[in-house]
Short mmCIF file of C-alpha atoms in Angstrom, two decimals:
data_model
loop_
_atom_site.label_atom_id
_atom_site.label_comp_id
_atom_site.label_asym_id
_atom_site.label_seq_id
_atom_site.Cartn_x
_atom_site.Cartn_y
_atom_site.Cartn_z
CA UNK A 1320 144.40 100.78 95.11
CA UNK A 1321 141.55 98.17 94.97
CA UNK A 1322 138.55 98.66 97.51
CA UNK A 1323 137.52 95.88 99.70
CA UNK A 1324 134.27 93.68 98.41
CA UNK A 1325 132.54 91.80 101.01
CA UNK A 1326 130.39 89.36 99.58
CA UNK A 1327 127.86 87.73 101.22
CA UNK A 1328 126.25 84.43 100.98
CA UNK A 1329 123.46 83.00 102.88
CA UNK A 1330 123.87 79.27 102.64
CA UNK A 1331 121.13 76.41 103.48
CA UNK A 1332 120.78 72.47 102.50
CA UNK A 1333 121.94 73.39 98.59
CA UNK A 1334 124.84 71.15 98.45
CA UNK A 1335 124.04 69.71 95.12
CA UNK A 1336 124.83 73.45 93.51
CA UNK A 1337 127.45 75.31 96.51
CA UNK A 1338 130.57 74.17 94.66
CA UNK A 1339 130.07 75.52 91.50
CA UNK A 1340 128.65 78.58 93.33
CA UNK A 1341 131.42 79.11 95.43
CA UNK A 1342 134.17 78.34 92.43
CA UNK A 1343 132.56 80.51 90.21
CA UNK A 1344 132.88 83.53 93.10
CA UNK A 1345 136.46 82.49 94.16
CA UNK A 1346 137.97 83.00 90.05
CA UNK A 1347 136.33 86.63 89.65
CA UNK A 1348 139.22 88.44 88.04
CA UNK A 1349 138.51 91.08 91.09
CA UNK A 1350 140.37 89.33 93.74
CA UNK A 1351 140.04 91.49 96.76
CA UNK A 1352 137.13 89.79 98.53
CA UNK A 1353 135.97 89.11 102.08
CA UNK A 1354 133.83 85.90 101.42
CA UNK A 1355 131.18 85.66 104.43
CA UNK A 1356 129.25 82.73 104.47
CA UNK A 1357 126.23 82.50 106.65
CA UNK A 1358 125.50 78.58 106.79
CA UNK A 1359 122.08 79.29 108.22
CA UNK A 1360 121.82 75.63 109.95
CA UNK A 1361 121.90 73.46 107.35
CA UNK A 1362 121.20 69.57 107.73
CA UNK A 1363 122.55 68.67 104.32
CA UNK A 1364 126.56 68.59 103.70
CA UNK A 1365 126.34 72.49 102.52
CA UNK A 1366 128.49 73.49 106.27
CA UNK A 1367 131.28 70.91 104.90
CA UNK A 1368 131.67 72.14 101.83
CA UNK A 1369 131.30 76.25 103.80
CA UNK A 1370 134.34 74.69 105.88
CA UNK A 1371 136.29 73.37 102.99
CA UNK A 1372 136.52 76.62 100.79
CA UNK A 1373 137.13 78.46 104.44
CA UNK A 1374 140.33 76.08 105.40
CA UNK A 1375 141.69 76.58 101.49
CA UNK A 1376 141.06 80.60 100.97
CA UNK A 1377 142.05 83.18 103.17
CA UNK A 1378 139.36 85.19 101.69
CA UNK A 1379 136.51 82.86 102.96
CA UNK A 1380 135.38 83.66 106.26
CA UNK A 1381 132.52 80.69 107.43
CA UNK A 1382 129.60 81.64 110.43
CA UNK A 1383 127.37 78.55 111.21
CA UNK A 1384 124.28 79.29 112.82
CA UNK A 1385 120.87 78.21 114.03
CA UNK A 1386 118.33 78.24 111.24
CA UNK A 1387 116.10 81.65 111.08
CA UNK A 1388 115.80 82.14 107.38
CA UNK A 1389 117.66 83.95 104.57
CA UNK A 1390 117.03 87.33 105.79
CA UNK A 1391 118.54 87.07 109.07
CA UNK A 1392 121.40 85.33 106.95
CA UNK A 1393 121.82 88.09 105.17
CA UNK A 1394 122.11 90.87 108.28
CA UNK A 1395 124.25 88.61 109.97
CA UNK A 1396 126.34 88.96 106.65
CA UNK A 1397 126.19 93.11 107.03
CA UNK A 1398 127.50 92.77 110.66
CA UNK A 1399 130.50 91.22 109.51
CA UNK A 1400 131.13 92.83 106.49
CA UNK A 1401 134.60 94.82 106.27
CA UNK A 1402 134.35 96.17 102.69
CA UNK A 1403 133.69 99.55 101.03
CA UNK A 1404 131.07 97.68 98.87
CA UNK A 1405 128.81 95.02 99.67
CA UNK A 1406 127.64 92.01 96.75
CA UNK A 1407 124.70 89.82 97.84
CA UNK A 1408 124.94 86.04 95.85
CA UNK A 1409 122.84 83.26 96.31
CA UNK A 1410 124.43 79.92 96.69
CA UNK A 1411 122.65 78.14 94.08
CA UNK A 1412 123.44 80.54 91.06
CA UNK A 1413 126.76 81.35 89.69
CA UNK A 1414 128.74 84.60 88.51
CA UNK A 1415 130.83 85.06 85.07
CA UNK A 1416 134.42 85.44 85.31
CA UNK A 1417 133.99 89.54 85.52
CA UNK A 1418 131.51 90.07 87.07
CA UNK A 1419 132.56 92.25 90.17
CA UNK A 1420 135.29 93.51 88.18
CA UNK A 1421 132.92 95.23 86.13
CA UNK A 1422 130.46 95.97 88.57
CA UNK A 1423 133.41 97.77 90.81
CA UNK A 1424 134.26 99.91 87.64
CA UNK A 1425 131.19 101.50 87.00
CA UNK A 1426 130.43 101.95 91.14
CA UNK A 1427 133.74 104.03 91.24
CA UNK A 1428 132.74 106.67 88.14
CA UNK A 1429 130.41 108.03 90.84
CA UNK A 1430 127.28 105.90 91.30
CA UNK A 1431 125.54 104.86 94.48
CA UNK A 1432 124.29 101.94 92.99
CA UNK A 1433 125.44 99.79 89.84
CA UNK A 1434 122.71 96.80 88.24
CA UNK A 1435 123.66 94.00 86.19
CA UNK A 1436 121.68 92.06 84.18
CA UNK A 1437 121.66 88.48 83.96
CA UNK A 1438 120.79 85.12 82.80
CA UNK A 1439 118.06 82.38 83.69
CA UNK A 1440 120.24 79.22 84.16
CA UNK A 1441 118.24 76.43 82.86
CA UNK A 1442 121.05 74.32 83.28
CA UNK A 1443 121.30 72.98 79.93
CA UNK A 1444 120.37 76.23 78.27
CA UNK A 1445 120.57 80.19 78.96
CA UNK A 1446 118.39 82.72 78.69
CA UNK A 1447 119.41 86.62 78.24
CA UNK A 1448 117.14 89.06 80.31
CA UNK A 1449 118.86 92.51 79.10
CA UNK A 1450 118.16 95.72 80.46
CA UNK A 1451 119.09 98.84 78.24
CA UNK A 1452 121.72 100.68 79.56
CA UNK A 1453 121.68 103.49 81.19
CA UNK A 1454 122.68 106.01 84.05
CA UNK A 1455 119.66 107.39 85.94
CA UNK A 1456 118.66 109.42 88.91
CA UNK A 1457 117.24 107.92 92.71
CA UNK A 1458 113.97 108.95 92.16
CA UNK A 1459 113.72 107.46 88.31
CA UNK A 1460 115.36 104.31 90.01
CA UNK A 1461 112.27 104.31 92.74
CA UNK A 1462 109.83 104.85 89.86
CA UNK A 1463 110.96 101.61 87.93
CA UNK A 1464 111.31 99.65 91.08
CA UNK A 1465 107.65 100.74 92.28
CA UNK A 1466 106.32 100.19 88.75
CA UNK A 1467 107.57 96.95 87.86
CA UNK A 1468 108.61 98.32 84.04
CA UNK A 1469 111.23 95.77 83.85
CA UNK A 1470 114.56 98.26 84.21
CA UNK A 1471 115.28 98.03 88.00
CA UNK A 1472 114.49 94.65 89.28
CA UNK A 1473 113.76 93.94 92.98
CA UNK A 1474 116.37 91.58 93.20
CA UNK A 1475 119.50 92.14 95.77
CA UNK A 1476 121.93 89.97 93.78
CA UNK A 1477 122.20 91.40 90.59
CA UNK A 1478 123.50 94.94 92.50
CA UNK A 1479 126.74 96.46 93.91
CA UNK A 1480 125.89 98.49 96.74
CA UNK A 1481 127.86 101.10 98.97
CA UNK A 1482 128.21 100.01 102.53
CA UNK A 1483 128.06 103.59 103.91
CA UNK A 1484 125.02 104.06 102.41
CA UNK A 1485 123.49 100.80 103.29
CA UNK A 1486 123.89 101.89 106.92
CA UNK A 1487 121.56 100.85 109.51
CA UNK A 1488 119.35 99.52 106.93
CA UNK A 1489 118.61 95.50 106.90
CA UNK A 1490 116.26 92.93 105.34
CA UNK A 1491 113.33 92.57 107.49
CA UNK A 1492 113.57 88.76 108.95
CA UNK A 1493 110.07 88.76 109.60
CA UNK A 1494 109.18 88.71 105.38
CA UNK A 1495 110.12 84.92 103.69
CA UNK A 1496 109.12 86.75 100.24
CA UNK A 1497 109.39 90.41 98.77
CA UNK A 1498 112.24 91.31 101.49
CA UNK A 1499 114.76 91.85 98.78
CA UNK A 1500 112.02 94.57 96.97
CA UNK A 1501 111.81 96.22 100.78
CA UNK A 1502 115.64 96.49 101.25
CA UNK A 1503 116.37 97.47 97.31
CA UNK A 1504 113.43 100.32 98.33
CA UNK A 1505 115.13 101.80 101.12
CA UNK A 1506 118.61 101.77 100.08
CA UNK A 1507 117.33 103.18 96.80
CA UNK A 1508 115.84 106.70 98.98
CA UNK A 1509 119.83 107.14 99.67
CA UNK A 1510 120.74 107.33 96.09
CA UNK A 1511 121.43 110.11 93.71
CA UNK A 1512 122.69 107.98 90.81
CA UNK A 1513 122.10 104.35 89.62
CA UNK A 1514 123.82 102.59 86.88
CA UNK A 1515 122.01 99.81 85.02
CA UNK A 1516 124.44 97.44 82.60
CA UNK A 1517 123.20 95.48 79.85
CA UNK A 1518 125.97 92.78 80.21
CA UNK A 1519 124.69 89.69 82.08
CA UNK A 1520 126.71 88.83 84.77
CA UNK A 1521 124.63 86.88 86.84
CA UNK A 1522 123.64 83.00 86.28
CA UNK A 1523 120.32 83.18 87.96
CA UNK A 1524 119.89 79.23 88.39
CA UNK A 1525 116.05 77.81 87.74
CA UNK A 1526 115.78 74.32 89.00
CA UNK A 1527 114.25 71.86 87.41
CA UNK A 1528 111.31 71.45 90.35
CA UNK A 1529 110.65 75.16 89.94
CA UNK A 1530 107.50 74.62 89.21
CA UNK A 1531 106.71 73.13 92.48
CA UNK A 1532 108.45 76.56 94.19
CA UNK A 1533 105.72 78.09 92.02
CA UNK A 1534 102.81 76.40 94.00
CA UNK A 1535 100.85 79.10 95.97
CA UNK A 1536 101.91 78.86 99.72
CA UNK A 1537 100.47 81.52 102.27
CA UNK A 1538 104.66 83.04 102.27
CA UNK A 1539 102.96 84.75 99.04
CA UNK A 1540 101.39 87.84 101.18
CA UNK A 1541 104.68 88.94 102.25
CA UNK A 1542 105.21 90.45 99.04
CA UNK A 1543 101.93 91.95 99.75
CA UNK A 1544 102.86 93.01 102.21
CA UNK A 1545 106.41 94.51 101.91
CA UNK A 1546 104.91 96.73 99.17
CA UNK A 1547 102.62 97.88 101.88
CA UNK A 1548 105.36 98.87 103.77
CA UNK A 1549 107.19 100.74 100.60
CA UNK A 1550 103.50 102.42 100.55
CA UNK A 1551 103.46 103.83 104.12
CA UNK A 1552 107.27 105.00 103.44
CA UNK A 1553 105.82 107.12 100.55
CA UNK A 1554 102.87 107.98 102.04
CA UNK A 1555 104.85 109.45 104.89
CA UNK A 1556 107.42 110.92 102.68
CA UNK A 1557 104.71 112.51 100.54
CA UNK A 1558 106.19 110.95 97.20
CA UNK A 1559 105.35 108.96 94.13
CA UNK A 1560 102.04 108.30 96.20
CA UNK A 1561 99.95 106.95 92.82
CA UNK A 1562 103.15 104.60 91.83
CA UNK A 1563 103.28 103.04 95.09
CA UNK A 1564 99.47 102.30 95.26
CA UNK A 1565 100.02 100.52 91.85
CA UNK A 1566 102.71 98.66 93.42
CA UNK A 1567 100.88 97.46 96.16
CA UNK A 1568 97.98 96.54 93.27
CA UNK A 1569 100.21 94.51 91.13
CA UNK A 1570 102.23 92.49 94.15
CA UNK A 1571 99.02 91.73 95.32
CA UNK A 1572 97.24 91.12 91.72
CA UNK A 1573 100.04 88.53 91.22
CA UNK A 1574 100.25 86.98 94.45
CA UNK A 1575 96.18 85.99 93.82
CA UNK A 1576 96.76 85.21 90.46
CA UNK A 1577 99.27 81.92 91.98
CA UNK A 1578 96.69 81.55 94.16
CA UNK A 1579 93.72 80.69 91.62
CA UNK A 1580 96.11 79.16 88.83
CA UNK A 1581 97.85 76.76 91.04
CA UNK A 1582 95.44 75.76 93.58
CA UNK A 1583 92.59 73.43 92.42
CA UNK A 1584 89.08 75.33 92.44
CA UNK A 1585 87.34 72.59 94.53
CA UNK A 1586 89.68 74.11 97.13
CA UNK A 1587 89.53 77.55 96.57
CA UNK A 1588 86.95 78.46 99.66
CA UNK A 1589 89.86 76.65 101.71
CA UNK A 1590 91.95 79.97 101.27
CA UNK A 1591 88.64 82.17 101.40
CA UNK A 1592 90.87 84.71 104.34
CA UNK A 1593 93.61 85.04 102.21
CA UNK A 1594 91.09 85.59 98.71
CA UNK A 1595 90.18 88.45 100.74
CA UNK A 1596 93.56 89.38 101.64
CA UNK A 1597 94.27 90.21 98.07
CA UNK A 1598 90.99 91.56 97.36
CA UNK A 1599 91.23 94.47 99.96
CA UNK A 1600 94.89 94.96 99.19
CA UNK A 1601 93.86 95.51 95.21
CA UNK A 1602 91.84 98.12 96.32
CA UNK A 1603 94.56 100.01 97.58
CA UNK A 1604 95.72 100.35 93.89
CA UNK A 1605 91.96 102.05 92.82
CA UNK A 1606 93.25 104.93 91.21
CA UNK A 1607 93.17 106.76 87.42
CA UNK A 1608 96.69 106.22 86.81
CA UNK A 1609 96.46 102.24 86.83
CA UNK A 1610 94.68 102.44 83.34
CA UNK A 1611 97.84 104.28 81.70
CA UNK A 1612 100.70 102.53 83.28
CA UNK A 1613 99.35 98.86 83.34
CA UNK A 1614 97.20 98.66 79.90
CA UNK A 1615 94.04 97.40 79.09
CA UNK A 1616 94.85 93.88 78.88
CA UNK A 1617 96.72 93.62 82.56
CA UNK A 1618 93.50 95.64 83.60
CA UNK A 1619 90.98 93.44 82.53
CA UNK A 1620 92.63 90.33 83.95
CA UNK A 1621 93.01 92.45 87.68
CA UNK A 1622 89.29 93.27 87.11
CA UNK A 1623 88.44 89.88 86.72
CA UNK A 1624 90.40 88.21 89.52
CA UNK A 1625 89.76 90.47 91.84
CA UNK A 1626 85.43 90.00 91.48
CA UNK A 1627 85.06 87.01 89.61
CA UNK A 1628 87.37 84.75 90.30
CA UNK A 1629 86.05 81.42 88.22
CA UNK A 1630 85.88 83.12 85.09
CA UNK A 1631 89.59 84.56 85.58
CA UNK A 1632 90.81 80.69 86.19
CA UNK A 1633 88.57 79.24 83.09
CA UNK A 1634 90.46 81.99 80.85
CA UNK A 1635 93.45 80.76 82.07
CA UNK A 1636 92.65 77.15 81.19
CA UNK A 1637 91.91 78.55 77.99
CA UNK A 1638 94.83 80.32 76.84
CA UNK A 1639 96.55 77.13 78.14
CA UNK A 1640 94.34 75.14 75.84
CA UNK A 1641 94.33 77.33 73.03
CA UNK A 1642 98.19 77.37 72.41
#
């Protein structure tokens, strides 16, 4: 007999993209669902269309509620949630016809946590990001997640997850970035096995004003600082204590890299506190091991951003020039 999938999606203002969403989730071959949307207070006409699918499939199950961000829209999610399994999908991307059908497969041959990969969704073209295949262990699935190699992503919608061993855990409401990388972390300590496909299955949708979700805001440090908590877990667990400093190094490394590629230089002493944010986080990461696991190259360009930060925007401008 088929297990129970609840699936939950935190909804706000995305009307423009929630139909196809919600279509492509309501064909999966799999069909036994529990559909919980969390319309997180949305001013658009995303709660109409919520209410539609709800009155027209018995799966569907529709919460409207005041507006406190996707993370909270997520828990709330988890304290409905009625299934053996739990599937996180964000209402502007889309899922391929199979999708939980062969996620559910692999889960039940004994693994604690199944990965899919996926495509970017440029909406007029499709771009394979393909992850070799593979079963592996907790700790190697900690070890890929802390080092960014490009096997486990941080991402909670390309995963199946067990709802027994999810728990008590939740997204932390108080991060508006890097709280999927926190809650993949934690439930990842439960795990013994992890299976990664290399079948996209996932439509990971990139909008054509992307580039302006790109702009550095000051959300950025949360992903700063959620690796800082994933450090503290480790430090306190006594493992993969190097990895975790490197994590906290390249979270922050990137999160000042936005910061002195998109803002304009005349205004860099405007974000002078968070400058040094970054700087003292990097610091964190000052150990041997960053030379062999991040390369010369990725070195360099930390080195240089981190103490001179005019030179490390002019080489940007000219590898932007220069192609």
């Amino acid at each position: 007999m088929d297990d129970l999938i609840s699936v939950i999606v935190p909804v706000y203002n995305v009307e423009d993209y929630l139909e196809k969403s919600l279509s492509s989730l309501l064909i999966q071959t799999y069909r036994k669902l529990q559909v919980i949307i969390i319309d997180d207070g949305s001013t658009d006409n995303s709660g109409e269309i919520c209410d539609y699918y709800g009155a027209n499939d018995g799966r569907v199950e529709v919460y409207h509620i005041q507006n406190a961000g996707v993370s909270n829209a997520r828990n709330q999610g988890l304290n409905y949630a009625k299934g053996k399994y739990i599937y996180f999908f964000d209402p502007d991307d889309s899922l391929e016809p199979d999708a939980l059908w062969t996620l559910y497969k692999q889960i039940k041959n004994g693994a604690d946590l199944v990965e899919c990969s996926y495509f970017k969704d440029f909406t007029n073209v499709k771009e394979e990001v393909i992850h070799p295949e593979k079963k592996i262990s907790g700790q190697e699935a900690i070890r890929s997640l802390l080092l960014w190699d490009g096997y486990l992503t941080s991402f909670c919608w390309d995963k199946l997850y067990n709802k027994e061993k999810i728990g008590d855990i939740r997204f932390d409401s108080k991060l508006k970035i890097g709280e999927d990388d926190l809650f993949v972390f934690e439930y990842l300590l439960k795990c013994e096995s992890v299976i990664v496909l290399d079948c996209p299955l996932y439509n990971y949708l990139i909008r054509e004003n992307s580039a302006i979700g790109n702009m550095y805001t000051e959300k950025k440090k949360d992903s700063v600082r959620a690796a800082g908590t994933i450090y503290e877990i480790c430090s306190k667990r006594s493992m993969m204590h190097y990895e975790a400093k490197i994590h906290v190094g390249l979270a922050s490394f990137c999160s000042y890299a936005n910061l002195l590629n998109t803002v304009p230089y005349e205004k860099i002493k405007e974000f002078k506190s968070d400058c040094k944010f970054y700087i003292d986080s990097m610091k964190v990461c000052s150990c041997g091991l960053l030379w062999k696991l991040v390369g010369i190259k990725m070195t360099i360009l930390y080195k240089t951003a981190q103490y001179i930060p005019f030179l490390y925007k002019a080489s940007g401008f000219i590898r932007k020039k220069s192609r």
